[in-house]
XYZ file of C-alpha atoms in Angstrom:
688
model
C -134.264 25.313 7.523
C -132.082 28.403 7.925
C -129.383 29.059 10.473
C -131.923 29.697 13.200
C -132.675 25.973 13.107
C -129.146 25.270 14.282
C -129.876 27.383 17.355
C -132.995 25.337 18.133
C -131.195 22.120 17.326
C -128.351 22.877 19.711
C -130.513 24.126 22.572
C -132.734 21.072 22.517
C -129.906 18.580 22.941
C -129.001 17.482 26.443
C -127.349 20.694 27.510
C -124.519 20.095 29.895
C -123.486 16.661 28.683
C -119.992 16.422 27.252
C -120.265 15.564 23.562
C -118.975 12.025 23.894
C -121.927 11.215 26.172
C -124.097 12.067 23.158
C -122.370 9.571 20.895
C -125.632 7.833 20.081
C -127.929 10.870 19.991
C -128.056 10.908 16.232
C -130.933 13.326 15.835
C -128.820 16.375 15.059
C -130.480 17.231 11.771
C -134.101 16.988 12.886
C -134.056 17.542 16.643
C -134.396 21.311 16.510
C -136.855 21.470 13.641
C -139.187 19.071 15.377
C -139.022 20.610 18.850
C -139.060 24.206 17.651
C -142.829 24.473 17.117
C -143.484 22.893 20.493
C -141.186 25.429 22.187
C -143.018 28.327 20.530
C -146.391 26.934 21.553
C -145.354 26.340 25.122
C -143.936 29.838 25.489
C -146.869 31.598 23.858
C -149.570 29.756 25.750
C -148.378 28.631 29.185
C -145.066 29.936 30.403
C -147.000 32.295 32.222
C -122.985 37.108 52.905
C -120.849 38.961 51.192
C -118.707 37.019 48.710
C -115.284 36.620 50.220
C -112.733 39.312 49.358
C -110.367 38.070 46.678
C -106.924 37.768 48.185
C -103.838 35.635 47.966
C -104.087 33.756 51.232
C -101.524 31.086 52.094
C -102.172 27.906 50.139
C -104.511 25.511 51.900
C -106.346 22.438 50.691
C -109.717 24.235 50.668
C -109.065 27.704 49.252
C -111.599 30.552 49.018
C -109.699 32.427 46.328
C -111.433 33.287 43.074
C -109.189 32.722 40.029
C -109.616 34.223 36.597
C -112.930 33.676 34.742
C -114.608 32.186 37.788
C -117.835 33.567 39.272
C -119.000 32.203 42.620
C -122.643 32.703 43.613
C -124.713 31.368 46.488
C -127.815 29.435 45.548
C -129.944 31.799 47.648
C -128.729 34.801 45.622
C -129.640 33.227 42.302
C -132.990 31.788 43.402
C -134.255 35.315 44.216
C -133.489 36.700 40.747
C -136.638 38.058 39.124
C -138.040 36.065 36.223
C -136.504 32.731 37.205
C -139.438 31.217 39.104
C -137.005 30.505 41.929
C -134.811 28.300 39.722
C -131.180 29.330 40.365
C -129.889 27.560 37.254
C -131.997 29.893 35.090
C -130.273 32.878 36.677
C -126.928 31.854 35.158
C -127.858 33.811 32.030
C -127.498 37.058 33.989
C -123.799 36.458 34.767
C -120.862 37.803 32.725
C -119.637 35.766 29.773
C -123.023 34.149 29.185
C -125.144 34.737 26.089
C -128.902 34.300 26.377
C -130.346 31.933 23.784
C -134.117 32.492 24.086
C -136.881 33.039 26.638
C -137.604 29.323 26.615
C -134.032 28.108 27.068
C -131.866 28.664 30.140
C -128.852 26.725 28.832
C -125.933 29.201 28.677
C -123.863 29.873 25.561
C -120.459 30.949 26.886
C -117.844 33.111 25.152
C -118.179 32.029 21.542
C -119.303 28.456 22.256
C -122.674 26.715 22.113
C -124.859 25.608 25.051
C -123.851 22.004 24.328
C -120.176 22.913 24.714
C -120.366 23.106 28.530
C -119.797 20.517 31.266
C -121.826 20.292 34.464
C -120.958 18.826 37.863
C -123.206 18.292 40.851
C -121.467 17.484 44.136
C -118.264 16.358 42.367
C -120.231 14.071 40.027
C -120.262 14.584 36.242
C -123.862 14.851 35.039
C -125.548 15.120 31.685
C -129.245 15.839 32.222
C -129.523 19.354 33.628
C -132.524 20.933 31.880
C -136.154 20.014 31.249
C -138.139 20.970 28.146
C -135.088 21.669 26.028
C -133.808 24.219 28.559
C -136.787 25.936 30.184
C -136.103 24.862 33.774
C -133.501 22.806 35.585
C -133.579 19.386 37.208
C -131.910 20.700 40.385
C -134.033 21.414 43.461
C -133.436 25.099 44.379
C -133.529 24.564 48.133
C -130.616 22.127 47.930
C -128.253 24.411 46.021
C -125.527 25.786 48.271
C -123.222 27.356 45.692
C -122.604 27.790 41.976
C -119.152 28.111 40.471
C -119.240 29.295 36.856
C -115.997 29.010 34.842
C -116.238 30.905 31.554
C -112.685 30.328 30.281
C -109.156 29.087 31.005
C -110.514 26.681 33.624
C -108.224 24.254 35.394
C -107.208 20.744 34.326
C -109.517 19.046 36.833
C -112.589 19.340 34.620
C -113.965 17.469 31.630
C -113.184 18.021 27.944
C -115.215 20.990 26.669
C -114.252 24.309 25.087
C -117.222 26.318 26.423
C -117.553 26.611 30.189
C -117.959 24.686 33.441
C -120.875 24.870 35.870
C -119.905 23.280 39.186
C -122.895 22.995 41.537
C -122.421 22.255 45.227
C -125.445 20.968 47.126
C -125.754 21.436 50.874
C -125.669 18.668 53.449
C -128.950 17.176 54.748
C -130.196 18.750 57.955
C -129.257 16.803 61.085
C -131.387 18.436 63.804
C -134.849 17.032 63.030
C -137.054 15.585 60.321
C -138.476 18.282 58.086
C -139.088 19.297 54.552
C -140.609 21.618 52.018
C -143.375 21.727 49.413
C -143.044 24.107 46.467
C -145.878 24.772 44.009
C -145.507 26.702 40.752
C -147.309 27.166 37.456
C -145.701 24.219 35.648
C -145.364 21.732 38.490
C -144.688 21.033 42.150
C -141.851 19.519 44.148
C -141.365 18.088 47.604
C -138.288 17.798 49.826
C -137.948 15.554 52.890
C -134.790 15.453 55.005
C -133.477 14.764 58.472
C -131.225 12.667 60.703
C -131.187 8.886 60.816
C -128.590 8.516 63.565
C -126.180 10.911 65.242
C -123.757 10.632 62.290
C -126.140 9.870 59.440
C -128.684 12.020 57.640
C -130.523 12.140 54.322
C -132.625 14.169 51.934
C -134.963 13.232 49.095
C -136.435 15.722 46.637
C -138.769 15.121 43.701
C -140.489 17.324 41.132
C -143.468 16.493 38.899
C -145.201 18.526 36.237
C -148.972 18.915 36.226
C -149.483 21.332 33.363
C -150.600 18.351 31.262
C -153.356 17.726 33.838
C -154.506 21.351 33.856
C -154.523 21.674 30.064
C -155.801 18.417 28.659
C -156.198 17.308 25.093
C -154.590 18.571 21.934
C -153.692 22.217 21.372
C -152.909 23.983 18.112
C -150.244 26.638 17.749
C -151.841 29.472 15.785
C -148.643 30.542 14.030
C -147.221 27.219 12.874
C -150.331 25.016 12.840
C -148.514 22.359 14.875
C -150.804 20.239 17.064
C -149.351 19.336 20.461
C -150.148 18.083 23.912
C -148.625 19.628 27.009
C -145.328 18.059 28.099
C -144.650 15.800 31.039
C -141.513 15.947 33.130
C -140.208 14.752 36.478
C -136.949 14.530 38.390
C -135.530 13.487 41.755
C -132.400 13.903 43.874
C -131.407 11.933 46.944
C -128.398 11.983 49.241
C -127.477 9.888 52.280
C -124.533 11.225 54.285
C -122.671 9.023 56.756
C -119.849 10.465 58.822
C -117.792 7.421 59.754
C -115.333 9.413 61.892
C -113.542 12.761 61.844
C -111.458 11.676 58.843
C -113.934 9.784 56.675
C -117.357 10.566 55.237
C -119.392 8.476 52.811
C -122.231 9.952 50.804
C -124.624 8.024 48.597
C -126.247 9.890 45.712
C -129.154 9.170 43.374
C -130.629 11.546 40.824
C -132.702 11.253 37.695
C -135.007 13.022 35.266
C -137.532 12.256 32.551
C -139.231 14.297 29.793
C -141.982 13.419 27.324
C -143.497 15.428 24.489
C -145.827 14.632 21.581
C -146.882 16.737 18.612
C -148.128 16.474 15.043
C -147.159 18.504 11.990
C -150.172 18.491 9.600
C -149.348 17.941 5.939
C -150.925 21.255 4.917
C -148.780 23.453 7.168
C -145.988 25.603 5.734
C -143.425 23.531 7.631
C -144.611 20.255 6.108
C -144.877 21.714 2.613
C -141.320 23.037 2.833
C -139.931 19.798 4.279
C -142.440 16.898 3.948
C -140.249 14.602 6.046
C -141.413 16.556 9.091
C -145.093 15.863 8.454
C -146.897 13.424 10.715
C -146.744 12.381 14.336
C -143.664 13.002 16.453
C -142.770 12.096 19.992
C -139.742 12.167 22.241
C -138.950 10.548 25.567
C -135.722 11.254 27.435
C -134.598 9.785 30.739
C -131.478 9.666 32.856
C -130.655 8.044 36.213
C -127.437 8.320 38.202
C -126.301 6.402 41.273
C -122.954 7.122 42.959
C -121.007 6.855 46.175
C -118.484 9.518 47.225
C -115.782 8.942 49.833
C -114.109 11.957 51.469
C -110.949 10.951 53.302
C -108.569 13.194 55.243
C -105.368 11.369 56.098
C -103.848 14.323 57.956
C -103.588 18.095 57.697
C -101.558 17.779 54.499
C -103.264 14.962 52.581
C -106.893 14.511 51.545
C -108.635 12.479 48.865
C -112.081 12.513 47.260
C -113.249 9.442 45.334
C -116.497 8.995 43.425
C -117.774 5.782 41.834
C -120.974 5.897 39.862
C -123.266 4.612 37.153
C -125.503 6.583 34.811
C -128.073 5.059 32.483
C -129.607 7.210 29.760
C -132.243 6.523 27.153
C -133.406 8.630 24.225
C -136.412 7.511 22.186
C -137.765 9.647 19.395
C -139.871 9.576 16.263
C -140.041 12.700 14.112
C -142.412 12.369 11.190
C -140.678 10.247 8.572
C -137.346 11.992 9.202
C -136.113 9.770 12.025
C -136.964 6.912 14.318
C -134.324 6.397 16.986
C -133.788 4.448 20.180
C -130.530 4.978 22.065
C -129.531 3.354 25.355
C -126.365 4.216 27.245
C -124.808 2.563 30.285
C -122.034 4.721 31.687
C -119.767 3.676 34.567
C -117.497 6.416 35.859
C -114.797 7.063 38.429
C -113.495 10.432 39.563
C -110.640 10.683 42.050
C -108.870 13.775 43.342
C -105.855 13.705 45.673
C -104.708 16.942 47.303
C -101.275 17.281 48.857
C -100.133 20.246 50.891
C -96.410 20.158 50.225
C -95.739 23.238 52.334
C -97.308 26.378 53.747
C -97.154 27.895 50.264
C -97.447 24.880 47.990
C -100.531 22.848 47.007
C -100.472 19.881 44.575
C -103.579 18.200 43.109
C -103.593 14.898 41.207
C -106.683 13.352 39.699
C -108.401 11.197 37.135
C -111.807 10.871 35.468
C -112.558 7.493 33.852
C -115.579 6.487 31.761
C -116.581 3.019 30.530
C -119.641 3.274 28.297
C -121.849 0.842 26.430
C -124.194 2.082 23.695
C -127.118 0.297 22.070
C -128.141 2.190 18.943
C -131.139 1.627 16.702
C -131.355 4.468 14.162
C -133.432 4.969 11.037
C -133.039 8.513 9.741
C -132.600 10.882 6.836
C -128.950 11.915 6.928
C -128.876 15.614 5.981
C -125.414 16.276 7.507
C -126.388 19.630 8.945
C -123.619 21.750 10.474
C -123.307 25.396 11.491
C -121.224 26.026 8.345
C -124.104 25.553 5.875
C -127.558 27.178 6.199
C -129.212 24.773 3.733
C -130.467 21.703 5.589
C -133.261 19.879 3.745
C -134.281 16.570 5.280
C -136.664 15.348 2.582
C -133.956 15.191 -0.087
C -131.432 13.494 2.226
C -130.438 9.846 1.927
C -132.121 7.474 4.381
C -129.714 5.455 6.483
C -130.123 2.772 9.113
C -127.703 1.935 11.866
C -128.059 -0.744 14.536
C -125.099 -1.630 16.695
C -123.648 -1.959 20.177
C -120.542 0.073 20.958
C -118.144 0.087 23.862
C -116.262 3.293 24.589
C -113.477 3.869 27.112
C -112.448 7.435 27.865
C -109.802 8.566 30.353
C -108.619 11.881 31.777
C -105.588 12.371 34.010
C -104.568 15.726 35.433
C -102.077 17.512 37.659
C -102.360 21.002 39.149
C -99.622 22.721 41.140
C -100.302 26.033 42.908
C -97.377 27.826 44.491
C -97.415 31.015 46.557
C -94.204 32.510 45.215
C -94.392 35.629 47.399
C -97.083 37.019 49.717
C -98.419 38.971 46.722
C -97.779 36.543 43.861
C -99.169 33.047 43.228
C -98.766 30.822 40.172
C -100.699 27.770 39.049
C -99.442 25.247 36.504
C -101.470 22.304 35.312
C -101.410 19.466 32.810
C -104.482 17.730 31.383
C -104.169 14.423 29.493
C -107.037 12.845 27.533
C -107.155 9.320 26.123
C -110.086 8.786 23.730
C -110.453 5.041 23.191
C -113.170 5.372 20.533
C -111.460 7.779 18.130
C -108.049 6.529 19.274
C -106.803 10.035 20.083
C -104.524 11.417 22.802
C -104.368 15.064 23.909
C -101.869 16.595 26.336
C -102.758 20.157 27.259
C -101.067 22.710 29.556
C -103.024 25.111 31.771
C -101.428 28.160 33.452
C -102.591 30.824 35.901
C -101.096 33.810 37.697
C -102.470 35.970 40.539
C -100.853 39.212 41.670
C -102.184 41.226 44.582
C -100.959 44.638 43.501
C -102.713 46.469 46.355
C -104.504 45.362 49.503
C -107.849 44.970 47.721
C -106.718 44.841 44.085
C -105.765 41.603 42.366
C -104.681 40.982 38.774
C -105.351 37.540 37.309
C -104.138 35.774 34.195
C -105.183 32.448 32.725
C -104.126 30.496 29.660
C -104.815 26.968 28.539
C -105.498 24.530 25.750
C -108.769 22.573 25.672
C -110.368 19.879 23.520
C -113.860 18.500 22.921
C -115.295 15.313 21.437
C -117.334 15.859 18.208
C -121.119 15.517 18.058
C -122.360 11.923 18.307
C -123.694 11.301 14.807
C -120.547 12.679 13.219
C -118.295 9.853 14.464
C -120.452 6.786 13.767
C -119.327 4.304 11.134
C -121.156 4.788 7.779
C -123.149 7.754 9.125
C -120.131 9.810 10.078
C -116.357 9.652 10.194
C -114.781 7.608 13.028
C -111.394 9.144 12.177
C -112.341 12.674 13.211
C -110.205 14.565 15.675
C -111.422 16.560 18.656
C -112.299 20.225 18.382
C -109.553 22.261 20.029
C -109.408 25.689 21.640
C -106.869 28.011 23.243
C -108.169 30.280 26.033
C -106.374 33.473 27.104
C -107.758 35.727 29.854
C -106.518 38.799 31.746
C -108.534 40.298 34.600
C -108.479 42.663 37.557
C -110.738 42.581 40.613
C -111.283 45.255 43.239
C -112.964 44.878 46.611
C -114.779 48.045 47.698
C -116.528 49.182 50.873
C -120.021 48.218 52.048
C -120.148 44.926 50.141
C -119.320 46.374 46.718
C -116.831 44.715 44.355
C -115.932 45.067 40.696
C -114.208 42.738 38.269
C -113.138 43.307 34.679
C -111.760 40.745 32.237
C -110.616 40.660 28.650
C -110.412 37.335 26.848
C -109.625 35.655 23.567
C -110.474 32.165 22.367
C -109.062 30.547 19.256
C -110.795 27.442 17.904
C -109.626 24.782 15.483
C -110.849 21.456 14.086
C -114.549 22.287 13.943
C -116.465 19.641 12.007
C -117.849 20.411 8.540
C -119.800 18.252 6.070
C -117.604 16.396 3.600
C -118.922 14.787 0.356
C -116.400 11.941 0.559
C -115.809 11.361 4.269
C -119.275 12.465 5.469
C -117.562 14.842 7.922
C -114.063 16.274 8.342
C -112.216 18.661 10.655
C -112.266 21.697 8.406
C -113.469 24.648 10.493
C -111.905 27.225 12.791
C -112.904 30.384 14.600
C -112.225 32.856 17.363
C -113.999 34.862 20.043
C -112.879 37.887 22.027
C -114.381 40.410 24.376
C -114.303 42.502 27.531
C -116.582 41.987 30.557
C -117.538 44.050 33.590
C -119.108 42.612 36.746
C -120.171 45.089 39.438
C -121.670 43.397 42.479
C -123.319 44.542 45.696
C -123.570 41.894 48.389
C -126.162 41.911 51.126
C -124.369 43.102 54.279
C -125.448 44.363 57.682
C -127.348 47.658 57.646
C -127.852 47.423 53.887
C -131.123 46.485 52.237
C -129.877 46.564 48.649
C -128.077 43.771 46.785
C -127.571 42.749 43.166
C -125.209 43.108 40.252
C -124.548 44.627 36.868
C -122.880 42.554 34.165
C -121.807 44.035 30.832
C -120.204 42.078 27.993
C -118.803 43.487 24.748
C -117.784 40.659 22.447
C -117.455 39.254 18.966
C -117.259 35.689 17.663
C -116.729 34.242 14.194
C -116.324 30.962 12.338
C -114.406 30.047 9.182
C -114.660 27.170 6.732
C -110.969 26.442 6.156
C -111.687 24.442 2.996
C -113.527 27.245 1.176
C -112.036 30.170 3.095
C -115.545 31.447 3.867
C -115.666 33.501 7.084
C -118.876 34.438 8.900
C -120.183 35.575 12.274
C -120.872 32.865 14.826
C -124.567 32.251 15.375
C -124.371 33.249 19.062
C -122.394 36.425 18.375
C -124.004 39.184 20.468
C -121.796 42.310 20.527
C -123.533 43.821 23.577
C -125.056 41.974 26.550
C -126.257 43.824 29.673
C -127.958 42.418 32.774
C -128.999 44.511 35.758
C -130.242 42.562 38.791
C -131.470 44.238 41.953
C -133.085 43.126 45.198
C -134.382 45.337 47.983
C -135.217 43.867 51.390
C -137.955 46.152 52.644
C -138.542 44.134 55.813
C -138.312 40.622 57.163
C -141.620 39.906 55.423
C -141.236 41.700 52.089
C -138.517 41.742 49.465
C -138.690 43.310 46.011
C -136.600 42.396 42.983
C -136.118 43.348 39.355
C -134.020 42.209 36.427
C -133.524 44.130 33.210
C -131.834 42.347 30.326
C -130.576 43.671 27.024
C -128.626 42.040 24.231
C -127.972 42.556 20.556
C -130.429 40.699 18.375
C -129.688 37.115 17.351
C -128.186 36.502 13.934
C -130.010 34.706 11.134
C -129.495 33.825 7.478
C -132.050 35.490 5.181
C -133.768 33.861 2.219
C -132.943 36.049 -0.812
C -134.576 34.024 -3.582
C -136.085 30.700 -4.583
C -135.369 27.787 -6.877
C -136.734 24.269 -7.181
C -135.843 20.862 -5.749
C -135.905 17.875 -8.141
C -139.252 16.823 -6.661
C -140.798 20.187 -7.555
C -140.779 21.756 -4.095
C -139.758 25.376 -3.708
C -136.107 25.588 -2.719
C -134.916 28.564 -0.668
C -131.823 30.426 -1.831
C -129.997 31.747 1.196
C -127.980 34.921 1.492
C -124.720 35.303 3.371
C -124.573 33.018 6.409
C -125.649 34.825 9.627
C -125.556 38.131 7.754
C -128.642 39.748 9.276
C -129.500 40.513 12.876
C -132.853 40.579 14.627
C -133.905 43.730 16.496
C -132.239 44.207 19.876
C -133.737 42.269 22.765
C -134.712 43.867 26.073
C -137.022 42.799 28.879
C -137.901 43.749 32.456
C -138.943 41.151 35.052
C -140.336 42.065 38.477
C -140.587 39.959 41.620
C -142.078 40.254 45.107
C -141.256 37.789 47.887
C -143.644 37.633 50.828
C -143.021 35.747 54.059
C -146.545 34.928 55.222
C -145.445 32.932 58.263
C -142.331 31.147 59.479
C -143.456 28.167 57.401
C -145.135 29.744 54.371
C -143.711 32.138 51.785
C -145.032 33.237 48.400
C -143.427 34.870 45.368
C -145.160 36.901 42.671
C -143.515 37.642 39.353
C -144.386 39.690 36.321
C -142.357 38.572 33.317
C -141.710 41.043 30.509
C -143.362 43.767 32.590
C -143.560 46.415 29.863
C -144.738 43.885 27.231
C -141.786 44.215 24.858
C -142.359 42.253 21.661
C -138.976 40.613 21.269
C -138.503 38.711 18.030
C -136.914 35.264 18.228
C -136.792 34.636 14.475
C -138.833 34.459 11.289
C -141.033 31.794 9.763
C -141.439 31.742 5.994
C -144.558 30.881 4.055
C -144.472 27.700 1.989
C -143.293 29.586 -1.122
C -140.714 31.614 0.873
C -142.144 34.870 -0.487
C -143.282 36.228 2.863
C -142.043 35.881 6.392
C -143.666 36.527 9.747
C -142.055 37.323 13.060
C -141.928 34.809 15.876
C -142.436 36.750 19.086
C -140.923 35.725 22.417
C -142.786 35.548 25.725
C -145.349 38.339 26.243
C -146.270 39.950 29.537
C -146.884 36.993 31.851
C -147.735 36.699 35.555
C -146.122 33.954 37.587
C -146.732 32.860 41.166
C -145.420 30.167 43.456
C -145.575 29.181 47.092
C -143.172 27.499 49.452
C -144.316 25.655 52.586
C -141.778 24.295 55.080
C -142.542 21.696 57.694
């Protein structure tokens, strides 16, 4: 396995879940290598209003201001982006600060961090299961998405402990006029939505999605490049909400959501992959599931005081067998509370107090080869690793308390000061972190923004388990600094530019004595441009241009070795356009470009003690793949008031983008792995 395996390994974890929720997911060393062939096969065969002007309005409890490193997008805008199949979560990769990982993975890597370094919220609730199929499509029903808020750095103290970014998804309320719904059909699966009123003050919606690609393509398939034998995946999800307006001051909402994924594949013993790493040979399977139930109480005491309280439970299960490399069964029961109190102390003063509490119970049954793979070492051989077994039940308590104070100092100047406190009951660690922000309206439509803050993140799950890892590890830590300027222009145009720097410390590296230790650091910096055209009256054109120039690196502080971060992409460009020709026809296009992904080359060979050929790697992440670029086209047709259809052409000019290289069993030759080819896509939407 070279460094590209770390990319697969990271993208196939439960993207969006804070790391502590993955405490028992001890498949870090083999997860990516086992799912990688499946991802290649799936891609190659089947994956066929004006945003409000930024201004310093008087402080109110619900503010429409846009602080530094925050991008606000309506769900409707993102669901029309070409190449997404109508999935707004996939469109996040076209926004500034986000690095694309691969054609088959929508999970965003943000400003020098990995996809697993982000936190996700849906309707105020922390969630962990956001993507199906390792990242190809989301578990969120597109029709329900009202708004996305993407925080790429220096985010406030009210969010969870991550050093990447925050995706805060707001779903709309159920309709209250009549019973209705929607049926959506696409290439991979179909979903249904039913919603409507129950009484004058109560309403509901229920949405569910189910794959059927496994019914259309039955039996076992063989990937021509890798020789891996697989069956098509199965996935499903659901979301439900019941809203009850008790009176003008109180609203209760009951939430339920869940998702499930299943895949099976076999690595024959005579394939290059099995010859290189025999532990991967044989049958493999994975089943993931997650279910969340919660109640949210919105209470407005008066014009100056409001409170939002959420109580919930999330059960997760991860079952996997990967050749002889691992056999794991992990169950998690997670009870959580999130409370946020907002106080309007004056016309120009807003205070927010809050807490996020987790009480978790883990049941772990692990039997695996412990290769201790990290991003700091390209050599990760499973077959030669020591086999370890771990069976235990763990209880983990985790608490966050925060305070945020925003003060309008003058009509043109506003300051925000925050404090974020973390109590980690498992690692017995406390972190107190300041967060600061400043907004200056220099001209009527020109605002300068500044953000600074310290952030922490729980290590990966396997790394903190007794015997397998080091339960005395500290959290990874980061300092975010951002400076930006935004300008509102005429006719729905706006432009925003930001420069940022992140400094990281306490990354986890393999340790021969302690298993793992906090011995890594790094930094990331860059400049971003976001030019946006909103759909306004008498204008048929909308879209945006995002440009990012960045660099990111890592350093092993024990050896002093410095190298480029795996997701370092110096240039990222996304151009998204939509043209509303008429009420019945709309045309869209998206062109994406980014510097090629980094990889670690094999420069020679040696021998393992068992006689297998051992790869000798060159400098870590020292070579770069050819630049990536792709054009997607989309046509939306309104057939009738109830029926609409979209047609897409992915990779319209058939660019052969390379996602990595696969070596022959003796490592003497390598072949290119090509991303998605030119692929048609179609879907229909029927409302009733």
